[in-house]
Coordinates of C-alpha atoms in Angstrom, one line a residue:
X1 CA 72.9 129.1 114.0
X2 CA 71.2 125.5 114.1
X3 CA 70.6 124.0 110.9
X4 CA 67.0 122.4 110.9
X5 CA 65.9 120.1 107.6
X6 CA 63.2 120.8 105.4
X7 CA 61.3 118.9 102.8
X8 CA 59.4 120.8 100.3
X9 CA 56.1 119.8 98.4
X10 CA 54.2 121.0 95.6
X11 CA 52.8 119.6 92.2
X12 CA 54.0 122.1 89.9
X13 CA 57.9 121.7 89.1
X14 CA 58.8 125.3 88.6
X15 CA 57.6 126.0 92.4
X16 CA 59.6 123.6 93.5
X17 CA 62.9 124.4 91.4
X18 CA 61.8 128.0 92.2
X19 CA 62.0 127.5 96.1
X20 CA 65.3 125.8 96.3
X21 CA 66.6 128.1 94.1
X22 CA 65.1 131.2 95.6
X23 CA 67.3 132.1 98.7
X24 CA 70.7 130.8 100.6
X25 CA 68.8 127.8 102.9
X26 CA 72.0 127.7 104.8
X27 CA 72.5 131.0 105.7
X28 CA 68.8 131.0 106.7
X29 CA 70.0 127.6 109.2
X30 CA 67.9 125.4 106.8
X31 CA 68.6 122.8 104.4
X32 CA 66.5 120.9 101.9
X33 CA 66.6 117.4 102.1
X34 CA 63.6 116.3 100.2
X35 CA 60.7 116.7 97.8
X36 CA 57.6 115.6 96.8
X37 CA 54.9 116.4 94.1
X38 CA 51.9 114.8 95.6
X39 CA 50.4 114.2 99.8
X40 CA 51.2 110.5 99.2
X41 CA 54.4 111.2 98.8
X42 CA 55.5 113.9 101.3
X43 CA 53.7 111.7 103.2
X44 CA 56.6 109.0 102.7
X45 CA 59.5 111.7 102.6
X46 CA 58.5 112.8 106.2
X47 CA 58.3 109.3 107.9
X48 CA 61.2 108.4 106.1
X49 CA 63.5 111.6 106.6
X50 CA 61.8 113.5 109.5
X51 CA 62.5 116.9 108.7
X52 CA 62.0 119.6 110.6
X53 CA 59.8 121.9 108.6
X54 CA 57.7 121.0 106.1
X55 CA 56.7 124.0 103.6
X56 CA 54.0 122.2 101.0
X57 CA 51.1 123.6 98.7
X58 CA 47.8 123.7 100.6
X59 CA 46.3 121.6 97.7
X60 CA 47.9 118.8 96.0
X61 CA 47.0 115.6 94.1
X62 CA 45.9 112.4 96.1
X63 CA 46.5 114.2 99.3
X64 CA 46.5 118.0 100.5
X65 CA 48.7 119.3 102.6
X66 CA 46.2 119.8 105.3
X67 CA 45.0 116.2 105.0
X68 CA 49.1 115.6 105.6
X69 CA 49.3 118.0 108.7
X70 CA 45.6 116.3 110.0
X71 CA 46.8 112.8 109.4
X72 CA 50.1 113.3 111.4
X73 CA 48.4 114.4 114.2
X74 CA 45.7 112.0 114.2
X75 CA 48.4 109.2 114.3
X76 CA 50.5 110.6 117.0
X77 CA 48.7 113.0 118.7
X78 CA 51.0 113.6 122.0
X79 CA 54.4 113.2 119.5
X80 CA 56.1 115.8 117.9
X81 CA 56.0 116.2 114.0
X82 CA 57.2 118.8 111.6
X83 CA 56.1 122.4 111.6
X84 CA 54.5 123.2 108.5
X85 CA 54.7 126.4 106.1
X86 CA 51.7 126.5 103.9
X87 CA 52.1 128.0 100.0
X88 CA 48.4 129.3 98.8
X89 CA 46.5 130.7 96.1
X90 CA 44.2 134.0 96.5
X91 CA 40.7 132.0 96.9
X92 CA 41.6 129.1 99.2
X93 CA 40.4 131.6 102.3
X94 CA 39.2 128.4 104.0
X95 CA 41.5 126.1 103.5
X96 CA 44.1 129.0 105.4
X97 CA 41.7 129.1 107.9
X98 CA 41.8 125.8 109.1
X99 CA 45.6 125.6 108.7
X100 CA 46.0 128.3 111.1
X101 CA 44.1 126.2 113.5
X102 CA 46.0 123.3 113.0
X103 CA 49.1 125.7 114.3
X104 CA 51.0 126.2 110.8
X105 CA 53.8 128.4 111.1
X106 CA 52.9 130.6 108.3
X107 CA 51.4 131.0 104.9
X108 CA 52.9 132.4 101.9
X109 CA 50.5 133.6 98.4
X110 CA 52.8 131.9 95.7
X111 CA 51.9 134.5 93.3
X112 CA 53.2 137.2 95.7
X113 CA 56.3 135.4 97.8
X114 CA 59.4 137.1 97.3
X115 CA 62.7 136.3 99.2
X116 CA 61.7 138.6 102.0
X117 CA 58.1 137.0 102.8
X118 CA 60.2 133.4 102.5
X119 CA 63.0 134.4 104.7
X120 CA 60.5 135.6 106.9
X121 CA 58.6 132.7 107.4
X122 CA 61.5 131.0 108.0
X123 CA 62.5 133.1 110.7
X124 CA 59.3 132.4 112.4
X125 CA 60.0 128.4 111.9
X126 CA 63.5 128.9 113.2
X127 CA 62.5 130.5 116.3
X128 CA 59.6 127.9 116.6
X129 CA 61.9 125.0 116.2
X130 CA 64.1 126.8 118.9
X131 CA 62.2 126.8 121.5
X132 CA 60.9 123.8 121.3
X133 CA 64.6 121.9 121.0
X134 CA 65.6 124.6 123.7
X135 CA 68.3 126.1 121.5
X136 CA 68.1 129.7 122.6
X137 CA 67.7 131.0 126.0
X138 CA 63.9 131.2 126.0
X139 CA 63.7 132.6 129.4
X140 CA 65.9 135.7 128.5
X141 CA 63.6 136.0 125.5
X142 CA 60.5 136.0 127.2
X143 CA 61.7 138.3 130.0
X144 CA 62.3 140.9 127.3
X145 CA 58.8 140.4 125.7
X146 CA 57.3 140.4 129.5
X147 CA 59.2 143.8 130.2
X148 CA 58.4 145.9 126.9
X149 CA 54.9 144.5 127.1
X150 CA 54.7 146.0 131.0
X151 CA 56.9 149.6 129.0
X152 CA 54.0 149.4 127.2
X153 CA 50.8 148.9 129.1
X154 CA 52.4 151.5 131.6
X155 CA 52.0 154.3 128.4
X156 CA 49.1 153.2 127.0
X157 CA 47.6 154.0 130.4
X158 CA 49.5 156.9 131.7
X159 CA 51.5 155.1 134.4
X160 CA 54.3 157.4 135.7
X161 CA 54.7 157.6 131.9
X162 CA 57.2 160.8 132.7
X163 CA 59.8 158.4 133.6
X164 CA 59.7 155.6 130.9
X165 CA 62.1 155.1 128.8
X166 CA 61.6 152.7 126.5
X167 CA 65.4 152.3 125.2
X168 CA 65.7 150.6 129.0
X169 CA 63.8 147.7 127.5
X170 CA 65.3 147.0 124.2
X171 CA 62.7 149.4 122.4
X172 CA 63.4 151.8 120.0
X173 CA 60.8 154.4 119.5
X174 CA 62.4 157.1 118.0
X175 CA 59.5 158.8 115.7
X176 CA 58.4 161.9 114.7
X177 CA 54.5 160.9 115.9
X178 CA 52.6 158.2 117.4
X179 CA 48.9 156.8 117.4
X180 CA 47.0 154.1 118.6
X181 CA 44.6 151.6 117.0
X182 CA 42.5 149.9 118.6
X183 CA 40.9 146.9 117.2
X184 CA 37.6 145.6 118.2
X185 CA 37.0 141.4 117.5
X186 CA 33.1 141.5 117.9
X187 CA 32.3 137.7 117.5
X188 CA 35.7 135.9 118.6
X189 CA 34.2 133.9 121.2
X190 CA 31.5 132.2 119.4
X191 CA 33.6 129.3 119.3
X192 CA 34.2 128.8 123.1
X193 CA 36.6 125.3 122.8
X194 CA 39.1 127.7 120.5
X195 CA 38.3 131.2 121.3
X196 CA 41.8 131.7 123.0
X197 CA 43.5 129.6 120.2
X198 CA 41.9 132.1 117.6
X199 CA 42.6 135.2 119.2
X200 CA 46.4 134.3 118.8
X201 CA 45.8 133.6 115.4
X202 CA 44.5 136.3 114.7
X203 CA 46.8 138.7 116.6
X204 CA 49.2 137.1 114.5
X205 CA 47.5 137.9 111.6
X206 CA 46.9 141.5 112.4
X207 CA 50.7 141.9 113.5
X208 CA 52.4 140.6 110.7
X209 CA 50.4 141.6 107.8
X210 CA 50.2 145.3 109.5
X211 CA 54.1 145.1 109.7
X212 CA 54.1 144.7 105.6
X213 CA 52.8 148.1 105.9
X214 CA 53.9 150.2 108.9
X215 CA 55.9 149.5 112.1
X216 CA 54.2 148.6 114.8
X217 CA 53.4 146.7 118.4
X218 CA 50.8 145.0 119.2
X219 CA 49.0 144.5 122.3
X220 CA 47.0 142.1 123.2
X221 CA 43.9 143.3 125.7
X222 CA 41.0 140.6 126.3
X223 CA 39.9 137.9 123.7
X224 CA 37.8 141.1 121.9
X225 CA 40.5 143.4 121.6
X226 CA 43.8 144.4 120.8
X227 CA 46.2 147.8 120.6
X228 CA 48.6 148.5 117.8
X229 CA 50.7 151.2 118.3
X230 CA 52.1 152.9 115.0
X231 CA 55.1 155.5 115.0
X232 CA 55.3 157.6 112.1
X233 CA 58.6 159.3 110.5
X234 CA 58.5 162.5 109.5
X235 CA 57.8 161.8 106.1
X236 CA 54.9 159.7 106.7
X237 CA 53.3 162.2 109.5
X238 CA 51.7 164.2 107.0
X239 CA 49.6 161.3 105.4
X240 CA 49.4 159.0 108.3
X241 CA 45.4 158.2 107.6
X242 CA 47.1 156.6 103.8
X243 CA 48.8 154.4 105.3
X244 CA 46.5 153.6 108.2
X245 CA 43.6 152.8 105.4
X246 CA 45.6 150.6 103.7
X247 CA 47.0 148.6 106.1
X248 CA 43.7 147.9 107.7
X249 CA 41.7 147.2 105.0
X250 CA 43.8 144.5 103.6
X251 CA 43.6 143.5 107.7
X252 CA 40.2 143.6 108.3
X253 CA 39.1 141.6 105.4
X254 CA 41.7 139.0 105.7
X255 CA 40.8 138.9 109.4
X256 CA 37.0 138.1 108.0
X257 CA 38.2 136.1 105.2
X258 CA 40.6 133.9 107.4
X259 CA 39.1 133.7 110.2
X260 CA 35.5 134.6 109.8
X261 CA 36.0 137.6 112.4
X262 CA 34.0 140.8 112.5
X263 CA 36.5 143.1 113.0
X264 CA 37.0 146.9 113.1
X265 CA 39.5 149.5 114.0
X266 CA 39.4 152.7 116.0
X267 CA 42.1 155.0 115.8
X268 CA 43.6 157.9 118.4
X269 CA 44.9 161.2 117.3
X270 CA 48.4 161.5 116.5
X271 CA 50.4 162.8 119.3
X272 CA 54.3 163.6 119.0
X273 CA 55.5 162.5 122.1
X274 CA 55.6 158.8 123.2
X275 CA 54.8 160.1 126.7
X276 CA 51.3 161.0 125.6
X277 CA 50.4 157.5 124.4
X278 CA 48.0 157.3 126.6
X279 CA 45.9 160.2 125.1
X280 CA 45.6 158.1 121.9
X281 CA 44.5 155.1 123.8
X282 CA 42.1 156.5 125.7
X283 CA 40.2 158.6 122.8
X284 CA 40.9 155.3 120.1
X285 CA 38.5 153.5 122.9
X286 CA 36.3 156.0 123.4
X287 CA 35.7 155.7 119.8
X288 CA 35.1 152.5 119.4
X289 CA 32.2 152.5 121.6
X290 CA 30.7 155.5 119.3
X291 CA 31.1 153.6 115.8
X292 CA 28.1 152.6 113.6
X293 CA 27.7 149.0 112.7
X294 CA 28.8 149.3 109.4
X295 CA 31.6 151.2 110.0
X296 CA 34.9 149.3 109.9
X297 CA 37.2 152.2 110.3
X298 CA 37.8 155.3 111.9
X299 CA 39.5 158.2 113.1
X300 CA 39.2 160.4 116.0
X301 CA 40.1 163.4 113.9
X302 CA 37.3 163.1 111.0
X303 CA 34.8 162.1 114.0
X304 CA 31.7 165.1 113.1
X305 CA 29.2 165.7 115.4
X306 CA 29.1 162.4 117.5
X307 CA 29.2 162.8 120.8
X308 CA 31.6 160.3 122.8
X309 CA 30.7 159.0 126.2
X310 CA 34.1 159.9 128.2
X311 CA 34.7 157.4 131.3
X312 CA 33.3 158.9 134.4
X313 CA 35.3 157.1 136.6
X314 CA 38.8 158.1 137.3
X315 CA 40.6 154.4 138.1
X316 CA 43.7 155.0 140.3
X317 CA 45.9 153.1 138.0
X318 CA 49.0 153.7 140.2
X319 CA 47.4 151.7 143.3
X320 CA 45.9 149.2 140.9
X321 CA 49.3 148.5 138.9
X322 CA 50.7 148.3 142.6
X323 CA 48.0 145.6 143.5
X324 CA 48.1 143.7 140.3
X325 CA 52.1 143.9 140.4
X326 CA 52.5 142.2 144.1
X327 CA 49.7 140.2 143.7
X328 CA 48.0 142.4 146.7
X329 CA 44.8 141.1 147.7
X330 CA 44.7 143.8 150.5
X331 CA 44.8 146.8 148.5
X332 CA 43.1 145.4 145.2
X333 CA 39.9 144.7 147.5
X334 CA 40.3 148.5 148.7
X335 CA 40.9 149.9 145.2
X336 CA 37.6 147.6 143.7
X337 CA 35.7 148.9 146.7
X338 CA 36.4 152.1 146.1
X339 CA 35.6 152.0 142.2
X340 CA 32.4 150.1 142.6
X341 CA 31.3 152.7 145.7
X342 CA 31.8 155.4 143.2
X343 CA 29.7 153.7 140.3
X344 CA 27.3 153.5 142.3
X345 CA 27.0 156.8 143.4
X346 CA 27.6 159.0 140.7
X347 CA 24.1 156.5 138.5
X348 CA 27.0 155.9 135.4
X349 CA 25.9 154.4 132.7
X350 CA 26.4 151.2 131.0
X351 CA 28.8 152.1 128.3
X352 CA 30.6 154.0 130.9
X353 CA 30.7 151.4 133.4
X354 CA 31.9 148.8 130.7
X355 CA 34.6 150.9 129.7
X356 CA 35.7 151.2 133.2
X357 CA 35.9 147.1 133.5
X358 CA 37.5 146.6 130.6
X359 CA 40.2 148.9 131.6
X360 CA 40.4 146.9 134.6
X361 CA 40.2 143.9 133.1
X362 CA 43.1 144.8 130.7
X363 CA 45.2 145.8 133.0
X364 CA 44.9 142.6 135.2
X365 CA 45.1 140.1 131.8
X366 CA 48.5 142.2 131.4
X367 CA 50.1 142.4 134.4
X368 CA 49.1 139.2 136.8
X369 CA 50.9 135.7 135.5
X370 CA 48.6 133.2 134.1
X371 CA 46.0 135.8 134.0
X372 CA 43.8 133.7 131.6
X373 CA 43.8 131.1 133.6
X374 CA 42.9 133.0 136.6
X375 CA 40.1 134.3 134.7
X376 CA 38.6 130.6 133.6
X377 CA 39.2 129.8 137.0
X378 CA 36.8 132.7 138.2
X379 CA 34.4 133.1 135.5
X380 CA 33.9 129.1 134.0
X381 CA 31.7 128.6 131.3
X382 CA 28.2 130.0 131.7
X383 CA 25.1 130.3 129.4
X384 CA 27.4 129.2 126.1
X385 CA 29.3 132.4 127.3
X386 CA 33.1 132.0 127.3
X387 CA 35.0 132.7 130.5
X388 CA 34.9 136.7 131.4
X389 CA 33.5 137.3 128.2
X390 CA 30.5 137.5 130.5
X391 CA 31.7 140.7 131.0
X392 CA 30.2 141.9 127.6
X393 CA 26.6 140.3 128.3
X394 CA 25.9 142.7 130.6
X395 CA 23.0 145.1 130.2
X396 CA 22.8 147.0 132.7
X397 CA 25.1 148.8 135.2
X398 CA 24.0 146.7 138.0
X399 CA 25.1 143.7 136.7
X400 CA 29.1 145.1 135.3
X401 CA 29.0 145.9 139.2
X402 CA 27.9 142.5 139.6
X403 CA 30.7 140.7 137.5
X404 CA 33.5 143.1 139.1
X405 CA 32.4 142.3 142.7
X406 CA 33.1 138.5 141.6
X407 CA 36.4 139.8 139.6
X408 CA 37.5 141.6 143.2
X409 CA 36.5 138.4 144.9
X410 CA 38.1 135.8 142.6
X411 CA 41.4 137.5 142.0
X412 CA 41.9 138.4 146.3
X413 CA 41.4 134.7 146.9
X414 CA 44.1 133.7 143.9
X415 CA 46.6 136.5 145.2
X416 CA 46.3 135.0 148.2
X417 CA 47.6 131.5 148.2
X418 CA 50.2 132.7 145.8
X419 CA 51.7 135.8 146.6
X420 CA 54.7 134.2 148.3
X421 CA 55.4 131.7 145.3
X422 CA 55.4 135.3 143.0
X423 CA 57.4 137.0 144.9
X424 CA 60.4 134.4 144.9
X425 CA 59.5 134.4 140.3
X426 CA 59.7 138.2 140.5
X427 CA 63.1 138.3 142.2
X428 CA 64.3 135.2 139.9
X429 CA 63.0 137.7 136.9
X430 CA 65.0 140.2 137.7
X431 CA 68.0 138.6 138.9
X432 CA 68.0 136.9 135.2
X433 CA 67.6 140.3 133.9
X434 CA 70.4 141.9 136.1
X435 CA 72.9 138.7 134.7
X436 CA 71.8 139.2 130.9
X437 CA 72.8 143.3 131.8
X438 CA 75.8 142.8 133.9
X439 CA 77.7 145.1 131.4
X440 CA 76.1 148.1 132.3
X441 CA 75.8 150.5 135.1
X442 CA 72.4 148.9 137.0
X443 CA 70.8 151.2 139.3
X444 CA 68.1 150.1 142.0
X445 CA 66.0 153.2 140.7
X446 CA 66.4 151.8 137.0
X447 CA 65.4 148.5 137.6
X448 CA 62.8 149.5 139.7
X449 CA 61.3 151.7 137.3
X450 CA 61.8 149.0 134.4
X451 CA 59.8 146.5 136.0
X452 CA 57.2 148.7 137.4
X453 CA 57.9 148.5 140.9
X454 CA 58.4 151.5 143.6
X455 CA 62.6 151.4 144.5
X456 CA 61.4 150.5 148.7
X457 CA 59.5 147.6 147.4
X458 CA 61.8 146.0 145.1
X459 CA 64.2 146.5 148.1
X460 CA 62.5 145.0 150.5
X461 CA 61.7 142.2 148.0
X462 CA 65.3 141.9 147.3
X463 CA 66.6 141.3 151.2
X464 CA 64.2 138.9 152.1
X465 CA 63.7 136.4 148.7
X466 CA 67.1 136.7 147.4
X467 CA 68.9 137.0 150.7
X468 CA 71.2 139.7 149.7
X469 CA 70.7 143.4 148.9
X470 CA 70.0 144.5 145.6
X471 CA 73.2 146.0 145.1
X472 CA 75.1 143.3 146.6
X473 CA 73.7 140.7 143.9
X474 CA 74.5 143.1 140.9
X475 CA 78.1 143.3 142.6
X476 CA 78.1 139.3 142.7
X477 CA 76.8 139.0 139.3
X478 CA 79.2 141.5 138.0
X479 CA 82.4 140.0 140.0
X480 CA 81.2 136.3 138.2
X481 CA 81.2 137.6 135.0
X482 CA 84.6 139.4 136.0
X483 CA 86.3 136.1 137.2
X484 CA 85.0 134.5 133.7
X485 CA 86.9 137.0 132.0
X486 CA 89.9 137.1 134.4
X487 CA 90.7 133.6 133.1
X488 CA 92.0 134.8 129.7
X489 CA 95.7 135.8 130.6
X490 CA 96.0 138.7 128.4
X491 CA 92.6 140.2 130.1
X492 CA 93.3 143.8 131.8
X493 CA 91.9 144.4 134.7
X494 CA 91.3 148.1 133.4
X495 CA 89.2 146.9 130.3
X496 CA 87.5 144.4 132.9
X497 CA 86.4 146.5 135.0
X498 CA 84.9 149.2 131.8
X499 CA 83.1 146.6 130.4
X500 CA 81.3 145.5 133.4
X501 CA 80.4 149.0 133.9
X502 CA 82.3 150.1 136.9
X503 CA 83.2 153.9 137.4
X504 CA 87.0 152.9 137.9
X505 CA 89.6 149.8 138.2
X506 CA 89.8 151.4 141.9
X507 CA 85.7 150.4 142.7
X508 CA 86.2 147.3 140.7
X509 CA 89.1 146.5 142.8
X510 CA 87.2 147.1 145.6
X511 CA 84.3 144.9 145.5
X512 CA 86.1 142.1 143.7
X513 CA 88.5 141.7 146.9
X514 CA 85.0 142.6 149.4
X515 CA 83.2 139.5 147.0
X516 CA 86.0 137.4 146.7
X517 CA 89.2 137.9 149.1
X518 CA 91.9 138.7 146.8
X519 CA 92.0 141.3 143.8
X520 CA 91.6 140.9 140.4
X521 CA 95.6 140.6 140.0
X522 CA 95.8 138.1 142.4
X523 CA 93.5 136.1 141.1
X524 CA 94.4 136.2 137.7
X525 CA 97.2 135.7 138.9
X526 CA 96.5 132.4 140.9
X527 CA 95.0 131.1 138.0
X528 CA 98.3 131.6 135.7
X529 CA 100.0 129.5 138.3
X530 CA 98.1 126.5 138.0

């Protein structure tokens, strides 16, 4: 572990004594190098000892911490400075507000932080620090997130959901029940310069003070909404709705406090099997779109006599996760055309034909790279309306048809120009994913189905960007890690050849001498002779 600096900051003595006192910094990969009781002076501790982190009080004498964080980046806007850690009081609801927005790392209520919350927060720094000094293999990092993100899109909406498992991904979802929250932002992109900046926040937000609560994912949709998904035990199935309410009311208000966001949650039916995900999804938006204005929270099962306008249109998800996937413009024009034909002749109306968008529109913000930017690229700023957010100015059926047409258009002309370049970043994806597995038993099938692609296609997409068969570059990966290995003189080529997840020394033998020339003796061998 990396051991980053830290100088702490707060007027009152006790806090600070408490802090240093309060954990093992090392063992956390931190160490305290400084402290100060006023902004002038963490002012001077930072230019003088350029920690790493800086963890101060919000509000201090002759300078508060913000005024710290704003002044370092007013100097040196384009150089790097600490991360900060903010300690607060109950009231200073603004104050948090703009910290978030000057990117703190976290905040901490003094009157509540325990070793947990601290440690924590500190976790969150670490990581921060670590990508940004490029301490950790980022890329294997994100292609996990990337992958239980697509695990997880794929349930929510019923995509060949019969054959995910989760585990495959790193994810363990062993529960007694599951449901589905969906939370609505209503007024997020008011600010259009930081609309995208404050929907991370407050996903952030939602995630980790949900997390104090229950465990759960989040899943980030457009700049309006989200998805938490919640598994339950068995002990907690029974009063589920408990511990829902309480989690999201302390959510939703700090959401409005924080942030000044309108929010409010919809949630799906419990169902017991993660398979059926999608159930919860789908009736947790349907919901949402039948909820009073002054109704923050709700379930599906209390829901009493309100109707709920179910989609009319059936999307083929398979053919558009295919298109959005491989960056098809061919077959995403065909599946839009067919959509929009359909709108048009079954007269749906405007909730329904919203909800059908937004489905669309989730989908492609999930599964196309850079999808945000796509999406400023073909809806820029119109009428003070942010990006696709136009989407939800539209009052009539006619004109969702309208805004899909250009969605069709915009994204066909993108996929065009670079489908090539994708396909060459898909097969480096999932030859780093085959290298951070080489231990285990990789099937085509498997990986296929992991990253969402048909077995042919990832085939075919193998042989002509990679320039090998997929089977032939696990064997390569595998005999690399093997030769690694080999070098250690006490290595047996049995135990070798198990770890690397081979059915027998024979088979390892095999492809080691097809890979390489020699076998694994002789070239362990060789190597002892040098």
């Amino acid at each position: 572990m990396n051991n980053y600096t830290v100088v702490i900051a707060d007027d009152e003595p006790l806090v600070l004594i408490g802090l240093q006192d309060m954990i093992d910094w090392k063992s956390q990969g931190f160490e305290i190098i400084g402290n100060a009781r006023n902004g002038s002076l963490l002012e001077n501790e930072i230019k003088t000892k350029k920690p790493d982190l800086v963890i101060t009080d919000i509000k201090m004498p002759v300078k508060t911490g913000i005024e710290v964080l704003e002044s370092l980046k007013a100097e040196n806007p384009d150089a790097s400075h600490p991360l900060f850690i903010f300690l607060t009081s109950f009231e200073e609801f603004q104050l948090i507000k703009k910290a978030m927005s000057l990117e703190a790392v976290d905040y901490l209520v003094k009157l509540e932080l325990d070793e947990k919350q601290l440690e924590d927060a500190l976790s969150r720094a670490r990581e921060r620090l670590d990508r940004i000094n490029g301490n950790r293999k980022e890329n294997s990092v994100n292609e996990l997130q990337y992958l239980q993100e697509r695990c997880f899109m794929r349930l929510l909406f019923s995509l060949d959901a019969e054959d995910i498992d989760p585990g495959d991904v790193g994810l363990e979802l062993d529960a007694a029940a599951f449901t589905v929250c969906y939370i609505t932002l209503g007024n997020i992109a008011s600010d259009k310069a930081n609309a995208m900046s404050l929907y991370q926040s407050a996903c952030r937000l939602i995630k980790e003070t949900v997390s104090r609560y229950l465990n759960c994912y989040l899943i980030q949709l457009d700049l309006g909404h989200a998805a938490i998904i919640l598994p339950f035990n068995e002990n907690q199935k029974a009063g589920y709705r408990s511990y829902i309410s309480s989690a999201s009311k302390v959510t939703l208000e700090s959401l409005e406090n924080y942030f000044s966001l309108k929010a409010s949650a919809a949630i799906g039916p419990l169902v017991e099997d993660i398979r059926m995900l999608g159930d919860s999804f789908f009736k947790a938006k349907a919901l949402s779109n039948a909820v009073k204005e002054n109704e923050c929270l709700t379930f599906f099962d209390h829901i009493q006599n309100r109707s709920l306008e179910i989609p009319e249109i059936k999307l083929d998800s398979q053919l558009l996760t295919k298109a959005f996937g491989e960056l098809n413009a061919q077959l995403l024009e065909e599946c839009m055309e067919k959509t929009i034909k359909e709108m048009k002749e079954r007269s749906i109306s405007r909730v329904n034909a919203m909800d059908t968008a937004s489905t669309i529109l989730y989908m492609a913000t999930n599964l196309v790279p850079d999808a945000q930017t796509c999406l400023e690229e073909i809806f820029p700023p119109s009428e003070n309306v942010f990006s696709f957010r136009q989407l939800y100015q539209a009052g009539s059926t006619e004109e969702v048809i309208a805004w899909l047409k250009r969605f069709s258009k915009g994204f066909s002309a993108i996929f065009a120009e670079r489908k090539q370049d994708y396909r060459m970043q898909t097969v480096q994806k999932i030859q780093n994913y085959i290298k951070e597995n080489v231990g285990r038993k990789l099937s085509l099938g498997e990986v296929a189905s992991i990253f969402g692609y048909s077995q042919n296609y990832l085939s075919a997409l193998f042989s002509r960007y990679a320039s090998m068969s997929f089977v032939d570059y696990v064997n390569s990966a595998k005999i690399e890690k093997a030769k690694t290995m080999l070098a250690d003189p006490n290595a047996l080529v049995y135990e070798v050849a198990t770890s690397l997840g081979f059915d027998s020394p024979f088979y390892f033998s095999k492809v080691f001498k097809k890979v390489t020339g020699i076998s694994p003796t002789q070239y362990q061998n060789s190597l002892n002779h040098r």
